[in-house]
Amino acid sequence: PSRHFVDVAGFLDKQRPAWKQRIRYGALDMSATYAAVYTVILPKAAQVVDSFHVISLANRALDQIRRRVQNEQTGHRGRRDDPLYRARRVLLVGEERLTDKAAARLASLLALGDPGAEVAIAYRAKERLREFYRCSNPDAARAIIEELIEHCKRPTMPPELQKLGRTLHQWLDKICNYHLAKINNGPTEALNSLMKLIKRIGFGFRNFDNYRIRVLLYA
């Protein structure tokens, strides 16, 4: 019924011991609540921070830097002809998915709108984080992200990147656990989206049992 620690921990605690003992991994977003629940109720389960949320965190830092530099350079929010505004979507695309033309366009827009190279640095950090997930060797992958964290935490880096570095450092072990089993919480995210859709279609449900039955019918 909620994301509160007591409710989530209570749900897991009520399950059969044999059921709990079978759980080897626990996927989660960067939620301190769920991390604490796993630690207390399922201490043997390896916690794995979902890769989608980690990349999204880097994308948000990149976009925050782009917006700030945009305002500093032009004195206003992004407009259609501003270089960084025109680059906003391309910056979030994986580098390996860019055509030669798109890569050249991105470099040109950054040269025009990012004289201090802050956006370019954040873009490289985001791509380096994606390399961590593409790496097949767990030790090499950990070295990549540790190097990235130290790079982001330098005092000379943009404040948004420094914050990203601190967050990655806080969740480092749980992020690196991705390479133990390469699991994610995509299935639960998909079900969560479906349940929200059911709730919208029904214009809300006053009775939780009725809501639960409708969810089970759909899924």
XYZ file of N, CA and C in Angstrom:
657
model
N 0.795 -1.222 0.000
C 0.000 0.000 0.000
C 0.831 1.277 0.000
N 2.085 1.221 0.430
C 2.913 2.434 0.475
C 4.384 2.057 0.317
N 5.217 3.115 0.216
C 6.666 2.913 0.146
C 7.306 3.099 1.526
N 6.499 3.213 2.560
C 7.029 3.416 3.905
C 7.791 2.180 4.363
N 8.886 2.418 5.095
C 9.757 1.321 5.522
C 8.988 0.221 6.251
N 8.128 0.614 7.192
C 7.407 -0.368 8.010
C 6.511 -1.237 7.143
N 5.817 -0.616 6.175
C 4.903 -1.382 5.325
C 5.649 -2.366 4.428
N 6.722 -1.886 3.799
C 7.469 -2.750 2.885
C 8.161 -3.875 3.659
N 8.790 -3.527 4.769
C 9.462 -4.548 5.579
C 8.454 -5.548 6.132
N 7.289 -5.049 6.538
C 6.269 -5.941 7.078
C 5.764 -6.930 6.051
N 5.593 -6.475 4.799
C 5.149 -7.378 3.732
C 6.138 -8.517 3.539
N 7.430 -8.186 3.457
C 8.439 -9.219 3.252
C 8.572 -10.130 4.469
N 8.466 -9.546 5.636
C 8.656 -10.323 6.857
C 7.564 -11.379 7.026
N 6.384 -11.124 6.468
C 5.274 -12.068 6.596
C 5.396 -13.272 5.656
N 6.303 -13.194 4.704
C 6.437 -14.290 3.740
C 7.098 -15.511 4.403
N 6.906 -16.654 3.801
C 7.476 -17.895 4.345
C 9.004 -17.846 4.331
N 9.662 -18.401 5.333
C 11.132 -18.406 5.368
C 11.737 -19.028 4.118
N 11.154 -20.110 3.622
C 11.697 -20.769 2.424
C 11.633 -19.839 1.220
N 10.570 -19.040 1.139
C 10.425 -18.075 0.029
C 11.517 -17.008 0.102
N 11.748 -16.511 1.328
C 12.756 -15.455 1.502
C 14.174 -15.982 1.244
N 14.422 -17.226 1.631
C 15.768 -17.782 1.473
C 16.139 -17.988 0.007
N 15.146 -18.085 -0.870
C 15.416 -18.291 -2.298
C 15.828 -17.003 -3.010
N 15.611 -15.867 -2.370
C 15.913 -14.580 -3.018
C 17.414 -14.315 -2.957
N 18.047 -14.297 -4.124
C 19.498 -14.076 -4.207
C 19.850 -12.645 -4.562
N 18.970 -11.988 -5.324
C 19.242 -10.615 -5.771
C 18.000 -9.759 -5.555
N 18.231 -8.498 -5.307
C 17.123 -7.554 -5.168
C 17.399 -6.310 -5.986
N 16.613 -6.092 -7.034
C 16.772 -4.901 -7.873
C 16.013 -3.745 -7.237
N 16.581 -2.565 -7.305
C 15.935 -1.395 -6.709
C 16.419 -0.131 -7.408
N 15.609 0.927 -7.317
C 16.106 2.233 -7.734
C 16.909 2.790 -6.560
N 17.358 4.009 -6.646
C 18.187 4.568 -5.570
C 17.297 5.039 -4.421
N 16.582 4.077 -3.841
C 15.670 4.353 -2.739
C 16.287 3.871 -1.436
N 16.513 4.799 -0.522
C 17.090 4.433 0.772
C 16.150 3.500 1.532
N 14.831 3.657 1.308
C 13.857 2.801 1.997
C 14.034 1.347 1.597
N 14.031 1.076 0.292
C 14.140 -0.302 -0.161
C 15.511 -0.893 0.165
N 16.548 -0.079 0.095
C 17.883 -0.563 0.459
C 17.901 -0.993 1.922
N 17.278 -0.206 2.782
C 17.237 -0.539 4.210
C 16.413 -1.803 4.453
N 15.312 -1.937 3.709
C 14.472 -3.136 3.862
C 15.244 -4.387 3.469
N 15.941 -4.329 2.336
C 16.746 -5.478 1.917
C 17.795 -5.812 2.977
N 18.460 -4.790 3.496
C 19.529 -4.999 4.466
C 19.009 -5.683 5.730
N 17.816 -5.275 6.191
C 17.276 -5.794 7.446
C 16.566 -7.136 7.248
N 15.713 -7.236 6.227
C 14.861 -8.425 6.062
C 15.528 -9.495 5.205
N 16.284 -9.079 4.188
C 16.930 -10.034 3.275
C 18.434 -9.736 3.209
N 19.145 -9.911 4.308
C 20.565 -9.520 4.357
C 21.467 -10.307 3.409
N 21.038 -11.515 2.998
C 21.876 -12.323 2.112
C 21.675 -11.984 0.628
N 20.647 -11.226 0.325
C 20.375 -10.865 -1.078
C 21.307 -9.742 -1.519
N 21.895 -9.906 -2.699
C 22.752 -8.867 -3.268
C 21.872 -7.781 -3.871
N 22.047 -6.556 -3.403
C 21.242 -5.440 -3.894
C 21.843 -4.898 -5.192
N 20.992 -4.733 -6.203
C 21.442 -4.281 -7.523
C 20.665 -3.026 -7.907
N 21.369 -1.915 -7.997
C 20.713 -0.681 -8.437
C 20.401 -0.801 -9.925
N 19.179 -0.472 -10.294
C 18.727 -0.610 -11.672
C 19.522 0.309 -12.596
N 20.008 -0.240 -13.698
C 20.856 0.520 -14.627
C 20.115 1.705 -15.236
N 18.818 1.553 -15.496
C 18.042 2.648 -16.082
C 18.083 3.882 -15.194
N 17.950 3.684 -13.884
C 17.936 4.813 -12.962
C 19.312 5.464 -12.852
N 20.373 4.672 -12.966
C 21.725 5.239 -12.902
C 21.985 6.117 -14.125
N 21.650 5.606 -15.310
C 21.849 6.392 -16.529
C 20.949 7.620 -16.519
N 19.727 7.479 -16.020
C 18.818 8.623 -15.928
C 19.392 9.702 -15.023
N 20.054 9.292 -13.952
C 20.683 10.242 -13.042
C 21.758 11.045 -13.771
N 22.576 10.362 -14.570
C 23.614 11.043 -15.338
C 23.002 11.965 -16.391
N 21.924 11.509 -17.025
C 21.248 12.342 -18.020
C 20.682 13.614 -17.394
N 20.141 13.495 -16.178
C 19.591 14.676 -15.500
C 20.696 15.667 -15.163
N 21.835 15.153 -14.708
C 22.965 16.041 -14.407
C 23.427 16.754 -15.674
N 23.517 16.023 -16.767
C 23.910 16.604 -18.053
C 22.930 17.698 -18.477
N 21.631 17.433 -18.349
C 20.632 18.413 -18.775
C 20.629 19.637 -17.863
N 20.869 19.438 -16.573
C 20.954 20.576 -15.654
C 22.114 21.490 -16.021
N 23.242 20.885 -16.369
C 24.402 21.686 -16.782
C 24.101 22.420 -18.080
N 23.461 21.719 -19.016
C 23.112 22.363 -20.293
C 22.208 23.566 -20.065
N 21.207 23.424 -19.210
C 20.290 24.523 -18.939
C 21.007 25.697 -18.276
N 21.887 25.387 -17.321
C 22.607 26.465 -16.624
C 23.516 27.226 -17.575
N 24.293 26.488 -18.363
C 25.197 27.136 -19.322
C 24.395 27.942 -20.337
N 23.260 27.392 -20.757
C 22.364 28.101 -21.675
C 21.986 29.468 -21.105
N 21.564 29.484 -19.843
C 21.163 30.741 -19.216
C 22.339 31.695 -19.049
N 23.491 31.140 -18.705
C 24.660 31.991 -18.524
C 25.118 32.625 -19.834
N 24.990 31.907 -20.930
C 25.456 32.400 -22.221
C 24.467 33.355 -22.889
N 23.181 33.108 -22.712
C 22.181 33.888 -23.441
C 21.325 34.779 -22.546
N 21.300 34.475 -21.239
C 20.476 35.266 -20.335
C 19.005 34.906 -20.372
N 18.668 33.787 -21.006
C 17.268 33.368 -21.066
C 17.202 31.861 -21.216
N 15.992 31.317 -21.058
C 15.786 29.888 -21.259
C 15.961 29.536 -22.730
N 16.076 28.235 -22.995
C 16.342 27.787 -24.350
C 15.298 28.230 -25.366
N 15.793 28.689 -26.499
C 14.929 29.057 -27.613
C 15.335 28.256 -28.837
N 14.458 28.244 -29.805
C 14.602 27.341 -30.944
C 15.963 27.436 -31.626
N 16.523 28.628 -31.757
C 17.761 28.803 -32.505
C 19.022 28.734 -31.637
N 18.862 28.567 -30.333
C 20.030 28.501 -29.449
C 20.746 27.166 -29.627
N 22.081 27.167 -29.753
C 22.821 25.921 -30.020
C 22.570 24.820 -29.001
N 22.625 25.151 -27.702
C 22.454 24.102 -26.689
C 21.018 23.592 -26.634
N 20.058 24.456 -26.933
C 18.672 23.993 -26.984
C 18.480 23.036 -28.149
N 19.104 23.323 -29.259
C 19.001 22.451 -30.425
C 19.690 21.107 -30.185
N 20.651 21.093 -29.259
C 21.405 19.860 -28.992
C 20.815 19.030 -27.859
N 19.737 19.499 -27.259
C 19.263 18.890 -26.011
C 18.911 17.416 -26.166
N 18.299 17.037 -27.282
C 17.904 15.631 -27.450
C 19.090 14.765 -27.887
N 19.932 15.307 -28.734
C 21.083 14.537 -29.230
C 22.027 14.191 -28.081
N 22.138 15.091 -27.100
C 23.026 14.853 -25.965
C 22.629 13.608 -25.174
N 21.357 13.254 -25.203
C 20.872 12.130 -24.417
C 20.911 10.812 -25.179
N 21.281 10.858 -26.447
C 21.375 9.649 -27.271
C 22.740 8.999 -27.063
N 22.777 7.680 -27.011
C 24.047 6.971 -26.879
C 24.972 7.288 -28.034
N 26.239 7.515 -27.722
C 27.199 7.945 -28.745
C 27.291 6.947 -29.893
N 27.217 5.653 -29.584
C 27.364 4.645 -30.633
C 26.161 4.611 -31.573
N 25.078 5.243 -31.179
C 23.875 5.270 -32.014
C 23.808 6.502 -32.911
N 24.754 7.411 -32.763
C 24.766 8.623 -33.586
C 25.385 8.341 -34.952
N 24.775 8.871 -35.989
C 25.390 8.804 -37.315
C 26.545 9.797 -37.359
N 27.390 9.675 -38.375
C 28.498 10.620 -38.516
C 27.983 12.057 -38.627
N 26.878 12.207 -39.341
C 26.293 13.541 -39.510
C 25.807 14.102 -38.173
N 25.141 13.263 -37.389
C 24.627 13.708 -36.096
C 25.765 14.033 -35.130
N 26.826 13.217 -35.144
C 27.974 13.470 -34.279
C 28.649 14.790 -34.641
N 28.778 15.065 -35.936
C 29.385 16.317 -36.388
C 28.508 17.504 -35.993
N 27.204 17.335 -36.106
C 26.266 18.410 -35.725
C 26.365 18.698 -34.231
N 26.455 17.642 -33.432
C 26.571 17.826 -31.990
C 27.858 18.571 -31.641
N 28.970 18.176 -32.242
C 30.250 18.850 -31.985
C 30.169 20.318 -32.362
N 29.513 20.619 -33.468
C 29.376 22.003 -33.911
C 28.530 22.822 -32.944
N 27.424 22.255 -32.476
C 26.551 22.971 -31.551
C 27.229 23.220 -30.210
N 28.009 22.250 -29.751
C 28.739 22.431 -28.497
C 29.815 23.501 -28.636
N 30.458 23.527 -29.770
C 31.484 24.558 -30.006
C 30.872 25.957 -29.976
N 29.651 26.080 -30.445
C 28.984 27.386 -30.497
C 28.401 27.798 -29.141
N 27.829 26.856 -28.414
C 27.098 27.217 -27.208
C 27.728 26.841 -25.896
N 28.877 26.172 -25.938
C 29.501 25.662 -24.716
C 30.977 26.039 -24.669
N 31.280 27.349 -24.577
C 32.689 27.783 -24.646
C 33.554 27.259 -23.504
N 32.953 27.001 -22.335
C 33.717 26.482 -21.199
C 33.800 24.970 -21.176
N 33.183 24.305 -22.153
C 33.207 22.840 -22.306
C 32.583 22.107 -21.124
N 31.746 22.778 -20.340
C 31.107 22.099 -19.210
C 30.116 21.041 -19.691
N 29.328 21.381 -20.706
C 28.360 20.417 -21.238
C 29.087 19.247 -21.884
N 30.163 19.548 -22.601
C 30.942 18.498 -23.255
C 31.531 17.534 -22.223
N 32.019 18.062 -21.108
C 32.586 17.221 -20.052
C 31.500 16.319 -19.461
N 30.308 16.885 -19.216
C 29.204 16.100 -18.668
C 28.765 15.022 -19.654
N 28.803 15.347 -20.942
C 28.442 14.366 -21.972
C 29.423 13.202 -21.952
N 30.716 13.481 -21.835
C 31.715 12.423 -21.786
C 31.539 11.567 -20.523
N 31.175 12.209 -19.398
C 30.946 11.461 -18.158
C 29.768 10.512 -18.317
N 28.710 10.997 -18.954
C 27.538 10.142 -19.186
C 27.892 8.952 -20.062
N 28.679 9.192 -21.103
C 29.074 8.098 -21.997
C 30.023 7.122 -21.294
N 30.868 7.636 -20.423
C 31.764 6.756 -19.664
C 30.958 5.844 -18.737
N 29.894 6.367 -18.169
C 29.029 5.551 -17.320
C 28.350 4.460 -18.136
N 27.984 4.761 -19.356
C 27.375 3.754 -20.232
C 28.406 2.677 -20.598
N 29.682 3.059 -20.695
C 30.736 2.073 -20.960
C 30.844 1.080 -19.802
N 30.594 1.571 -18.573
C 30.612 0.686 -17.412
C 29.633 -0.469 -17.605
N 28.456 -0.175 -18.141
C 27.442 -1.217 -18.327
C 27.747 -2.113 -19.525
N 28.476 -1.601 -20.495
C 28.817 -2.431 -21.656
C 30.011 -3.329 -21.388
N 30.776 -3.006 -20.373
C 31.976 -3.791 -20.054
C 31.570 -5.178 -19.554
N 32.235 -6.204 -20.046
C 31.886 -7.585 -19.682
C 32.707 -8.118 -18.505
N 33.770 -7.429 -18.141
C 34.622 -7.867 -17.036
C 34.268 -7.079 -15.778
N 33.810 -7.746 -14.703
C 33.383 -7.020 -13.497
C 34.485 -6.152 -12.883
N 35.709 -6.663 -12.849
C 36.804 -5.885 -12.261
C 37.116 -4.654 -13.099
N 37.144 -4.824 -14.412
C 37.406 -3.687 -15.297
C 36.272 -2.676 -15.211
N 35.041 -3.173 -15.090
C 33.891 -2.272 -14.989
C 33.971 -1.449 -13.707
N 34.347 -2.087 -12.607
C 34.463 -1.342 -11.341
C 35.557 -0.279 -11.447
N 36.646 -0.612 -12.108
C 37.728 0.368 -12.289
C 37.235 1.574 -13.091
N 36.394 1.310 -14.085
C 35.847 2.400 -14.903
C 35.021 3.361 -14.060
N 34.120 2.809 -13.253
C 33.229 3.687 -12.500
C 33.956 4.360 -11.337
N 34.927 3.690 -10.740
C 35.707 4.338 -9.681
C 36.504 5.516 -10.236
N 37.078 5.327 -11.410
C 37.807 6.423 -12.062
C 36.860 7.577 -12.394
N 35.663 7.234 -12.864
C 34.674 8.258 -13.198
C 34.252 9.039 -11.955
N 34.042 8.339 -10.850
C 33.638 9.004 -9.609
C 34.693 10.001 -9.161
N 35.959 9.594 -9.173
C 37.037 10.497 -8.783
C 37.116 11.696 -9.718
N 36.887 11.455 -10.992
C 36.899 12.538 -11.978
C 35.773 13.543 -11.693
N 34.576 13.036 -11.429
C 33.422 13.914 -11.201
C 33.543 14.713 -9.899
N 34.205 14.134 -8.897
C 34.275 14.771 -7.587
C 35.364 15.836 -7.482
N 36.134 16.044 -8.548
C 37.175 17.068 -8.516
C 36.552 18.448 -8.305
N 37.206 19.302 -7.511
C 36.668 20.649 -7.257
C 36.508 21.490 -8.513
N 37.256 21.162 -9.560
C 37.179 21.945 -10.792
C 35.993 21.546 -11.679
N 35.332 20.463 -11.327
C 34.208 19.988 -12.128
C 32.952 20.832 -11.840
N 32.005 20.873 -12.782
C 30.732 21.560 -12.527
C 30.056 20.992 -11.282
N 29.363 21.817 -10.507
C 28.747 21.326 -9.258
C 27.763 20.174 -9.487
N 27.081 20.180 -10.626
C 26.143 19.100 -10.918
C 26.869 17.765 -11.078
N 28.065 17.797 -11.679
C 28.856 16.571 -11.829
C 29.425 16.124 -10.488
N 29.797 17.075 -9.649
C 30.293 16.713 -8.321
C 29.212 15.999 -7.516
N 27.990 16.493 -7.630
C 26.877 15.836 -6.936
C 26.647 14.434 -7.492
N 26.738 14.295 -8.817
C 26.607 12.979 -9.435
C 27.679 12.031 -8.908
N 28.910 12.523 -8.818
C 30.007 11.696 -8.311
C 29.763 11.228 -6.883
N 29.238 12.109 -6.046
C 28.957 11.728 -4.655
C 27.861 10.673 -4.580
N 26.840 10.816 -5.420
C 25.749 9.840 -5.418
C 26.235 8.476 -5.900
N 27.019 8.476 -6.971
C 27.561 7.206 -7.477
C 28.448 6.543 -6.435
N 29.223 7.346 -5.720
C 30.097 6.797 -4.673
C 29.271 6.170 -3.549
N 28.163 6.826 -3.187
C 27.309 6.323 -2.113
C 26.709 4.963 -2.464
N 26.389 4.752 -3.743
C 25.734 3.518 -4.183
C 26.685 2.606 -4.955
N 27.981 2.820 -4.846
C 28.964 2.140 -5.686
C 28.827 0.623 -5.687
N 28.839 0.013 -4.524
C 28.791 -1.452 -4.466
C 27.513 -2.001 -5.090
N 26.400 -1.350 -4.819
C 25.117 -1.815 -5.351
C 25.029 -1.601 -6.861
N 25.706 -0.566 -7.367
C 25.762 -0.363 -8.819
C 26.632 -1.439 -9.456
N 27.764 -1.729 -8.845
C 28.676 -2.738 -9.389
C 28.080 -4.141 -9.335
N 27.138 -4.364 -8.436
C 26.489 -5.679 -8.353
C 25.724 -6.030 -9.624
N 25.499 -5.039 -10.478
C 24.850 -5.316 -11.764
C 25.589 -6.411 -12.521
N 26.911 -6.419 -12.406
C 27.719 -7.376 -13.162
C 27.712 -8.777 -12.539
N 27.046 -8.941 -11.396
C 26.896 -10.277 -10.822
C 25.839 -11.073 -11.570
N 24.756 -10.410 -11.951
C 23.653 -11.135 -12.582
C 22.986 -10.360 -13.712
N 23.364 -9.082 -13.889
C 22.788 -8.225 -14.940
C 21.258 -8.201 -14.882
N 20.736 -8.059 -13.662
C 19.288 -7.959 -13.505
C 18.887 -6.490 -13.412
N 17.602 -6.231 -13.623
C 17.055 -4.888 -13.444
C 15.604 -5.015 -13.010
N 15.004 -3.908 -12.637
C 13.604 -3.959 -12.191
C 12.649 -3.510 -13.293
N 13.050 -3.736 -14.554
C 12.183 -3.417 -15.685
C 10.810 -4.076 -15.597
N 10.733 -5.388 -15.267
C 9.412 -6.039 -15.167
C 8.496 -5.374 -14.138
N 9.040 -5.013 -12.969
C 8.192 -4.378 -11.962
C 7.829 -2.956 -12.368
N 8.755 -2.253 -13.049
C 8.429 -0.915 -13.550
C 7.301 -0.995 -14.575
N 7.339 -2.018 -15.437
C 6.300 -2.181 -16.448
C 4.942 -2.462 -15.797
N 4.947 -3.324 -14.777
C 3.694 -3.614 -14.067
C 3.189 -2.379 -13.335
N 4.105 -1.606 -12.781
C 3.715 -0.385 -12.075
C 3.036 0.592 -13.026
N 3.587 0.723 -14.243
C 2.973 1.599 -15.250
C 1.585 1.090 -15.643
N 1.448 -0.231 -15.761
C 0.151 -0.814 -16.100
C -0.872 -0.528 -15.004
N -0.452 -0.646 -13.744
C -1.374 -0.390 -12.638
C -1.814 1.069 -12.591
N -0.879 1.972 -12.907
C -1.253 3.396 -12.953
C -2.254 3.656 -14.071
N -2.076 2.963 -15.202
C -3.016 3.105 -16.315
C -4.404 2.607 -15.905
N -4.459 1.457 -15.221
C -5.735 0.909 -14.749
C -6.419 1.893 -13.798
N -5.625 2.519 -12.953
C -6.183 3.483 -11.992
C -6.758 4.701 -12.707
N -6.069 5.163 -13.750
C -6.573 6.310 -14.517
C -7.859 5.943 -15.255
N -7.869 4.749 -15.865
C -9.064 4.318 -16.601
C -10.276 4.231 -15.662
N -10.040 3.782 -14.444
C -11.131 3.644 -13.474
C -11.426 4.933 -12.725
N -10.711 6.031 -13.055
C -10.858 7.305 -12.343
C -10.672 7.114 -10.842
N -9.715 6.234 -10.507
C -9.425 5.967 -9.109
C -10.307 4.853 -8.546
N -9.859 4.240 -7.476
C -10.622 3.186 -6.803
C -10.678 3.509 -5.317
N -11.877 3.511 -4.758
C -12.004 3.772 -3.326
C -11.646 2.545 -2.502
N -11.882 1.382 -3.079
C -11.659 0.133 -2.358
C -10.393 -0.538 -2.895
N -9.424 -0.739 -2.022
C -8.147 -1.316 -2.460
C -8.336 -2.739 -2.988
N -9.229 -3.514 -2.396
C -9.458 -4.891 -2.864
C -9.976 -4.910 -4.301
N -10.893 -3.988 -4.611
C -11.400 -3.910 -5.989
C -10.275 -3.537 -6.959
N -9.435 -2.610 -6.530
C -8.292 -2.188 -7.347
C -7.354 -3.370 -7.590
N -7.093 -4.135 -6.547
C -6.206 -5.294 -6.648
C -6.770 -6.335 -7.617
N -8.087 -6.602 -7.533
C -8.717 -7.574 -8.415
C -8.600 -7.131 -9.875
N -8.832 -5.836 -10.110
C -8.739 -5.332 -11.477
C -7.302 -5.471 -12.015
N -6.334 -5.206 -11.164
C -4.929 -5.360 -11.576
C -4.636 -6.806 -11.948
N -5.107 -7.753 -11.126
C -4.866 -9.163 -11.402
C -5.548 -9.604 -12.696
N -6.707 -9.028 -13.023
C -7.380 -9.347 -14.267
C -6.570 -8.872 -15.474
N -5.973 -7.684 -15.335
C -5.184 -7.128 -16.433
C -3.829 -7.818 -16.563
N -3.262 -8.240 -15.436
C -1.888 -8.750 -15.454
C -1.835 -10.152 -14.847
